[in-house]
mmCIF file of C-alpha atoms in Angstrom:
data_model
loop_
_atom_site.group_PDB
_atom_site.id
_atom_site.type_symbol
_atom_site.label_atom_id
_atom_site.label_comp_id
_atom_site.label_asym_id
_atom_site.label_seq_id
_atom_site.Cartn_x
_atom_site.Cartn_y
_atom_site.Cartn_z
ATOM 1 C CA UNK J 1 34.031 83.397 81.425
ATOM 2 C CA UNK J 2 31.814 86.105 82.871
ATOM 3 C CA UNK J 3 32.296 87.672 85.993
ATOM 4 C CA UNK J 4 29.722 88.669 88.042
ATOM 5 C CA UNK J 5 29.233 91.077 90.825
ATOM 6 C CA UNK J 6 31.376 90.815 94.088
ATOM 7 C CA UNK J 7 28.675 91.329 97.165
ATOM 8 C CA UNK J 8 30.029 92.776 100.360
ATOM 9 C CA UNK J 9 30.054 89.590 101.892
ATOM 10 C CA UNK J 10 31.728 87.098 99.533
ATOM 11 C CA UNK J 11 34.410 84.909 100.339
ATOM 12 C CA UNK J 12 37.170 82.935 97.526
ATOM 13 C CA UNK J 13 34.977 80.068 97.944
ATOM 14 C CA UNK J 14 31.431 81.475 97.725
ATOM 15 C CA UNK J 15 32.052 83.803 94.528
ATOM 16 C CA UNK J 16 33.968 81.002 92.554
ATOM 17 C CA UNK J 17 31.727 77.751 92.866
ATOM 18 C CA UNK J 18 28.762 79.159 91.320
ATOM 19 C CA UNK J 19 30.834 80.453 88.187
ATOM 20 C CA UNK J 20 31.578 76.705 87.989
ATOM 21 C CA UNK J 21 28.680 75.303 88.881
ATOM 22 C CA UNK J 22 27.228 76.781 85.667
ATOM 23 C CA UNK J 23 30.194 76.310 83.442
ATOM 24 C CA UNK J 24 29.055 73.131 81.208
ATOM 25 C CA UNK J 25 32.544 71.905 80.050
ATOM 26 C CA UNK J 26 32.219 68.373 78.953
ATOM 27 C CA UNK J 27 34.775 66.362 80.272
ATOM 28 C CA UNK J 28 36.662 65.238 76.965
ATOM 29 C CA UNK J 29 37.380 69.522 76.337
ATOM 30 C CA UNK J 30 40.712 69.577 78.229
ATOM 31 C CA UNK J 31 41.483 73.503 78.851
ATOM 32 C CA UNK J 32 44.068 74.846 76.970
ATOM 33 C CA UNK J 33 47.371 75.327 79.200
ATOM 34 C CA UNK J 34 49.318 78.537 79.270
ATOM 35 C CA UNK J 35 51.516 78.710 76.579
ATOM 36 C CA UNK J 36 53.933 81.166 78.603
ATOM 37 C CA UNK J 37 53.879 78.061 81.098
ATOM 38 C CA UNK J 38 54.759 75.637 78.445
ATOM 39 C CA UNK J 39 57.700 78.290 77.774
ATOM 40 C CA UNK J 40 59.482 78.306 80.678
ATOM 41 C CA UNK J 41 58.844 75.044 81.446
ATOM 42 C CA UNK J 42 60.771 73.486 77.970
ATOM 43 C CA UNK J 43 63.793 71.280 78.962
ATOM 44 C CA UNK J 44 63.183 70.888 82.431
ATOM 45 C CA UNK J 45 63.789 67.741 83.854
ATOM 46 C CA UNK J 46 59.814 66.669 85.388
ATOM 47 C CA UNK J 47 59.553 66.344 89.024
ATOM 48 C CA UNK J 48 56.750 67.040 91.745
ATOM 49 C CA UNK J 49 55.368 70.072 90.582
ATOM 50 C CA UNK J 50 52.352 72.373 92.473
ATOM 51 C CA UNK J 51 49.341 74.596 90.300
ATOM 52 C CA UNK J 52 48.077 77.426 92.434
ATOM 53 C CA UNK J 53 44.464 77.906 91.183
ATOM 54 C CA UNK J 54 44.204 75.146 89.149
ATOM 55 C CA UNK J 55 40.695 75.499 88.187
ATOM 56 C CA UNK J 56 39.580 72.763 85.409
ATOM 57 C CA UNK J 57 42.903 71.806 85.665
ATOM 58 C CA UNK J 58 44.043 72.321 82.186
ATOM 59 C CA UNK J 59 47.805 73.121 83.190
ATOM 60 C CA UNK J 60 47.735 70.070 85.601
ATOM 61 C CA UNK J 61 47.111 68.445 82.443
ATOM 62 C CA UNK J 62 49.253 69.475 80.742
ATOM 63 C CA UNK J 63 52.162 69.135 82.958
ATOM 64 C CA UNK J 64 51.165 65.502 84.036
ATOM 65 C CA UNK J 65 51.415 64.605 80.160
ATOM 66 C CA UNK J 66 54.605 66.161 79.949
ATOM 67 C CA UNK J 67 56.194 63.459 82.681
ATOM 68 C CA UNK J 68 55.391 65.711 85.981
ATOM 69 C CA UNK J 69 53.692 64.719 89.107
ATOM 70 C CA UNK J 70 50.977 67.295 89.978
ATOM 71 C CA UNK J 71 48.978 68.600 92.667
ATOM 72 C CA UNK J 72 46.306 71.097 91.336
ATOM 73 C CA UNK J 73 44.783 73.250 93.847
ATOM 74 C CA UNK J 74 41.125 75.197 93.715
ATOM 75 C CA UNK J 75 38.952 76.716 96.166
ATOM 76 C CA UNK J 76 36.280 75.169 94.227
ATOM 77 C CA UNK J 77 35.285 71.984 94.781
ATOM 78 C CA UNK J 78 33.244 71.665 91.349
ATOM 79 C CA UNK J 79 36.115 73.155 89.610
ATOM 80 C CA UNK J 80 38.628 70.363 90.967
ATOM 81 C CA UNK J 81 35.805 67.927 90.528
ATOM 82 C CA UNK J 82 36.079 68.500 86.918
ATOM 83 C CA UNK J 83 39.358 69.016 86.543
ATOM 84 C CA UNK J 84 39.722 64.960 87.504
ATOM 85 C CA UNK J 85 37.127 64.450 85.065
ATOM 86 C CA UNK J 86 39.647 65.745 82.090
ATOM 87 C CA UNK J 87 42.326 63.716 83.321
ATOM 88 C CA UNK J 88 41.022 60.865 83.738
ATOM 89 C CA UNK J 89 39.734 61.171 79.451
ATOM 90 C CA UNK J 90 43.349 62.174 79.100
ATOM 91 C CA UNK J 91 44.325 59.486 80.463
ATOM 92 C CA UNK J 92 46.634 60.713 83.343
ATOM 93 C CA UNK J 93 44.937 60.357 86.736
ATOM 94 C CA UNK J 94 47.749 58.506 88.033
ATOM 95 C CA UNK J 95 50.151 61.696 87.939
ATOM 96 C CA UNK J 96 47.204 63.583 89.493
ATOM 97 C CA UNK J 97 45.841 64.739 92.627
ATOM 98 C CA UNK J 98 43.682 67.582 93.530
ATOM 99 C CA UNK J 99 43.031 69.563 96.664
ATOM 100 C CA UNK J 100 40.384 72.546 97.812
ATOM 101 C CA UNK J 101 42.479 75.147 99.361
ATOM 102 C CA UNK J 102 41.439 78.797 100.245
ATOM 103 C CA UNK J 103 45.173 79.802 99.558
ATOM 104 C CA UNK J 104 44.821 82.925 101.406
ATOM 105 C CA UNK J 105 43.887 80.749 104.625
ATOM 106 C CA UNK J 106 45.082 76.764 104.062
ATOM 107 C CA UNK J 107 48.387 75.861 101.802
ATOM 108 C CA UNK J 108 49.110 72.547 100.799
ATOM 109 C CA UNK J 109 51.603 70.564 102.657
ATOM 110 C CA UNK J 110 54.947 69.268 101.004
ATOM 111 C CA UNK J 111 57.973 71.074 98.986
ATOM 112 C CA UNK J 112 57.860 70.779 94.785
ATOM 113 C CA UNK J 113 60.646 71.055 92.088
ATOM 114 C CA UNK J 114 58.218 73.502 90.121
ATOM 115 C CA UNK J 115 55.660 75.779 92.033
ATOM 116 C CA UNK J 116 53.234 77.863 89.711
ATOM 117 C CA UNK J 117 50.588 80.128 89.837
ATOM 118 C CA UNK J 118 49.025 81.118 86.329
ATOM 119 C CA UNK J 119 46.681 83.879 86.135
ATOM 120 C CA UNK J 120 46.079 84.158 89.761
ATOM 121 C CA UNK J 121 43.485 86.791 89.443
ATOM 122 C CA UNK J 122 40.341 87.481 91.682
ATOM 123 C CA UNK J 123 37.856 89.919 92.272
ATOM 124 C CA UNK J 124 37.792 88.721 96.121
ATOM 125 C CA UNK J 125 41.321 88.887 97.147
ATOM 126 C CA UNK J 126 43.369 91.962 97.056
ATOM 127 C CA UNK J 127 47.273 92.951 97.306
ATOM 128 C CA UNK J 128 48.035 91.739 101.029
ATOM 129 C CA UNK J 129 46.383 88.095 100.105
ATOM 130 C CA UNK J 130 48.381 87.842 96.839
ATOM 131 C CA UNK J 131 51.512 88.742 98.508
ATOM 132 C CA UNK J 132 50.714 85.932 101.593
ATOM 133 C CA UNK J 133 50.258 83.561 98.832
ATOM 134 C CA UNK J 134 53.031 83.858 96.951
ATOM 135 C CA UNK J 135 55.475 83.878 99.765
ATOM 136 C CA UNK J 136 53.858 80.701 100.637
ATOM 137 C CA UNK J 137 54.195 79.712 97.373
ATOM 138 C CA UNK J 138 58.162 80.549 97.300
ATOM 139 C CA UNK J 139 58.430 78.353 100.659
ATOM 140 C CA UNK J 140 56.928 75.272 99.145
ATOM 141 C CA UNK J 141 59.585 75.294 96.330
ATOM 142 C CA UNK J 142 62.483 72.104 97.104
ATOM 143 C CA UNK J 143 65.959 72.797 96.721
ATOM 144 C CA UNK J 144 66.433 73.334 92.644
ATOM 145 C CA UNK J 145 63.048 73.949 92.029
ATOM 146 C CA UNK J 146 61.309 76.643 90.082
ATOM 147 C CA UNK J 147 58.627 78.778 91.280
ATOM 148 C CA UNK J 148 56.500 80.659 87.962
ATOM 149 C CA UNK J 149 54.221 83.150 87.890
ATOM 150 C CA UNK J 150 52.369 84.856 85.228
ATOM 151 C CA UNK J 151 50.065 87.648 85.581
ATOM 152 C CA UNK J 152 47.552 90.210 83.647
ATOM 153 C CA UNK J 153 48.954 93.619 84.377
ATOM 154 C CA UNK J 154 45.806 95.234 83.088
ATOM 155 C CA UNK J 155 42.562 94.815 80.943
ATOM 156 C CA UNK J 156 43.059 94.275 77.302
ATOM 157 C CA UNK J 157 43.246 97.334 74.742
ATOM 158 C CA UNK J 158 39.962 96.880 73.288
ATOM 159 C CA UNK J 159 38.004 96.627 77.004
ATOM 160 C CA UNK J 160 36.615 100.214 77.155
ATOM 161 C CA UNK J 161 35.289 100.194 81.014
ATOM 162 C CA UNK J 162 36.268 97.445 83.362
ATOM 163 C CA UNK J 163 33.919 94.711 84.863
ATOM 164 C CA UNK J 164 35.178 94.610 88.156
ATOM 165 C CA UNK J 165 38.160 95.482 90.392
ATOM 166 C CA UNK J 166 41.021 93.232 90.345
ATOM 167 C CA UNK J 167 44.611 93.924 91.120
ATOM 168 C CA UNK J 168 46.985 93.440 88.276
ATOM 169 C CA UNK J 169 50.686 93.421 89.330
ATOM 170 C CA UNK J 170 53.687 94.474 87.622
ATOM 171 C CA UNK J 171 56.583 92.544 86.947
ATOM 172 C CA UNK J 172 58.243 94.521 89.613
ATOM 173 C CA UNK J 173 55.579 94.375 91.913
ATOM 174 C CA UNK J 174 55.428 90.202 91.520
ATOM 175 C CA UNK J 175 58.795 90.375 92.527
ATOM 176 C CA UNK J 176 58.693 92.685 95.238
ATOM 177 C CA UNK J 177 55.069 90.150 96.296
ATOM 178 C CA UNK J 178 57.627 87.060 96.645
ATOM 179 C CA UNK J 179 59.908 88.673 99.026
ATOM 180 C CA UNK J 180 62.798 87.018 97.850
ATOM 181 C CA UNK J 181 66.088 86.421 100.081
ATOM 182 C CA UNK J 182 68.597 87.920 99.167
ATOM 183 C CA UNK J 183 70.695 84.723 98.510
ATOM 184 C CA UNK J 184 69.956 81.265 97.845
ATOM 185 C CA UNK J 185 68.100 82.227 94.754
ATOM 186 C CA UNK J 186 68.066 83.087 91.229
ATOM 187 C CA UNK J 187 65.906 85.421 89.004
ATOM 188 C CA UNK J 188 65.849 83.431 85.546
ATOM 189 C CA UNK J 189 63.266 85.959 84.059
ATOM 190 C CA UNK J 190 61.016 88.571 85.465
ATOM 191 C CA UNK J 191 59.829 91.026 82.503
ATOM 192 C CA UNK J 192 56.393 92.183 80.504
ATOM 193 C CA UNK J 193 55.295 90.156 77.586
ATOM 194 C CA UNK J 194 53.356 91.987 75.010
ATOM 195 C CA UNK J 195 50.931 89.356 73.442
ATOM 196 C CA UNK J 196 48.043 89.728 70.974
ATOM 197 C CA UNK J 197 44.511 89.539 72.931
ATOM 198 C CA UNK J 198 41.336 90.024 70.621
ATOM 199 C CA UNK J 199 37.784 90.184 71.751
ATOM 200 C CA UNK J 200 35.170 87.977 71.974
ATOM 201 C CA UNK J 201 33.664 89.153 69.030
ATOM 202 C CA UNK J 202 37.272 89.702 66.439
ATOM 203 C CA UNK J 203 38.111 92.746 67.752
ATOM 204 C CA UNK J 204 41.731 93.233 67.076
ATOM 205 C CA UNK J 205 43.657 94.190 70.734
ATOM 206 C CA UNK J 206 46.951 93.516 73.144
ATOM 207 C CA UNK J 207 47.110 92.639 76.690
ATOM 208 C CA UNK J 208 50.418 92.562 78.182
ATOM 209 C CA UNK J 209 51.574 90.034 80.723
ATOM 210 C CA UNK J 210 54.058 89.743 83.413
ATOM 211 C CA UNK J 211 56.816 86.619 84.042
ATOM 212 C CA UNK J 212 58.380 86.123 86.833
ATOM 213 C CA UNK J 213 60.700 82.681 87.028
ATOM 214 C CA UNK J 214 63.192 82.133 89.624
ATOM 215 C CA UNK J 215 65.158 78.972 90.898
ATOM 216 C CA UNK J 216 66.143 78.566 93.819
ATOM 217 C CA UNK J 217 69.548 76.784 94.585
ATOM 218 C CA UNK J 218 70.676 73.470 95.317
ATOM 219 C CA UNK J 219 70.938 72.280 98.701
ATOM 220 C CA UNK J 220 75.018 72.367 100.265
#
């Protein structure tokens, strides 16, 4: 996907819908999910489960095919828009809903057995909005539930000057964003993943990415 430009004035909303707007995904090319998702999620017993920037919805997809009932959330409209497109060719609308949410302003309403935010990068929002998010994110997560999220933590080897700014996160740092209590919770994993990233045109590279899964306890 290219980026464009951030002007002064842009908001989540504004700088998103036109990149979907002219995206032409037909609606039988599910998105791939995250495979560090798919991961973490193995042997979990499906519940209610909440995607943090869904856009076309390719790990609400996923997840809703694996048994799980999902809420995707975009601050596009067009990219939630087309995100019910793909399920309804997959064939799982009825373990799907979708909601527009500027998460830095609106959250949705409800607690989920599995919270997750994959790739939760902008050019628009910086640390303090990531951090309000998250936190948000680690409120909405039910008694058992998981809350996942994986992150860049820089451009890949091969990119020689960046696009644009964006604010990649440590493993450490995703951590410190959740502001976890001190009990009542679990750290399952929460470490750098070195993965093989080539270019757009074959160019061989590495981007590493950060985990971070926790659990939080049952209810007494």
């Amino acid at each position: 996907m290219t980026m464009p430009q951030v002007p002064d004035d842009a908001t989540a909303e504004s700088y998103w819908e036109p990149i979907y707007l002219e995206r032409a995904t037909p609606a039988e090319a599910v998105p791939s999910n995250s495979d560090l998702l798919a991961a973490e999620v193995a042997g979990l017993q499906p519940g209610r489960a909440l995607d943090l920037g869904c856009a076309e919805g390719g790990d609400v997809i996923w997840l809703a095919q694996q048994g799980w009932d999902v809420l995707g959330v975009d601050v596009s409209s067009t990219a939630l828009a087309k995100g019910a497109e793909h399920a309804e060719v997959a064939g799982v609308s009825d373990r799907t809903r979708w909601e527009q949410h500027d998460l830095s302003a609106t959250f949705p309403d409800g607690e989920f057995d599995l919270v997750s935010a994959q790739f939760l990068h902008t050019p628009v929002a910086g640390d303090s909005q990531r951090t309000t998010i998250l936190r948000q994110a680690m409120r909405a997560v039910a008694p058992g539930g998981r809350l996942m999220v994986m992150s860049h933590t820089g451009w890949p080897t091969w990119m020689t000057e960046s696009p644009h700014e964006v604010d990649f996160a440590t493993p450490e740092e995703l951590l410190a964003s959740v502001g976890l209590p001190r009990e009542g919770w679990t750290v399952v994993r929460n470490e750098r993943v070195p993965r093989d990233f080539p270019g757009p045109e074959g160019q061989p590279g590495t981007r590493d990415d950060a985990v971070l899964h926790v659990r939080r306890d049952e209810a007494v």
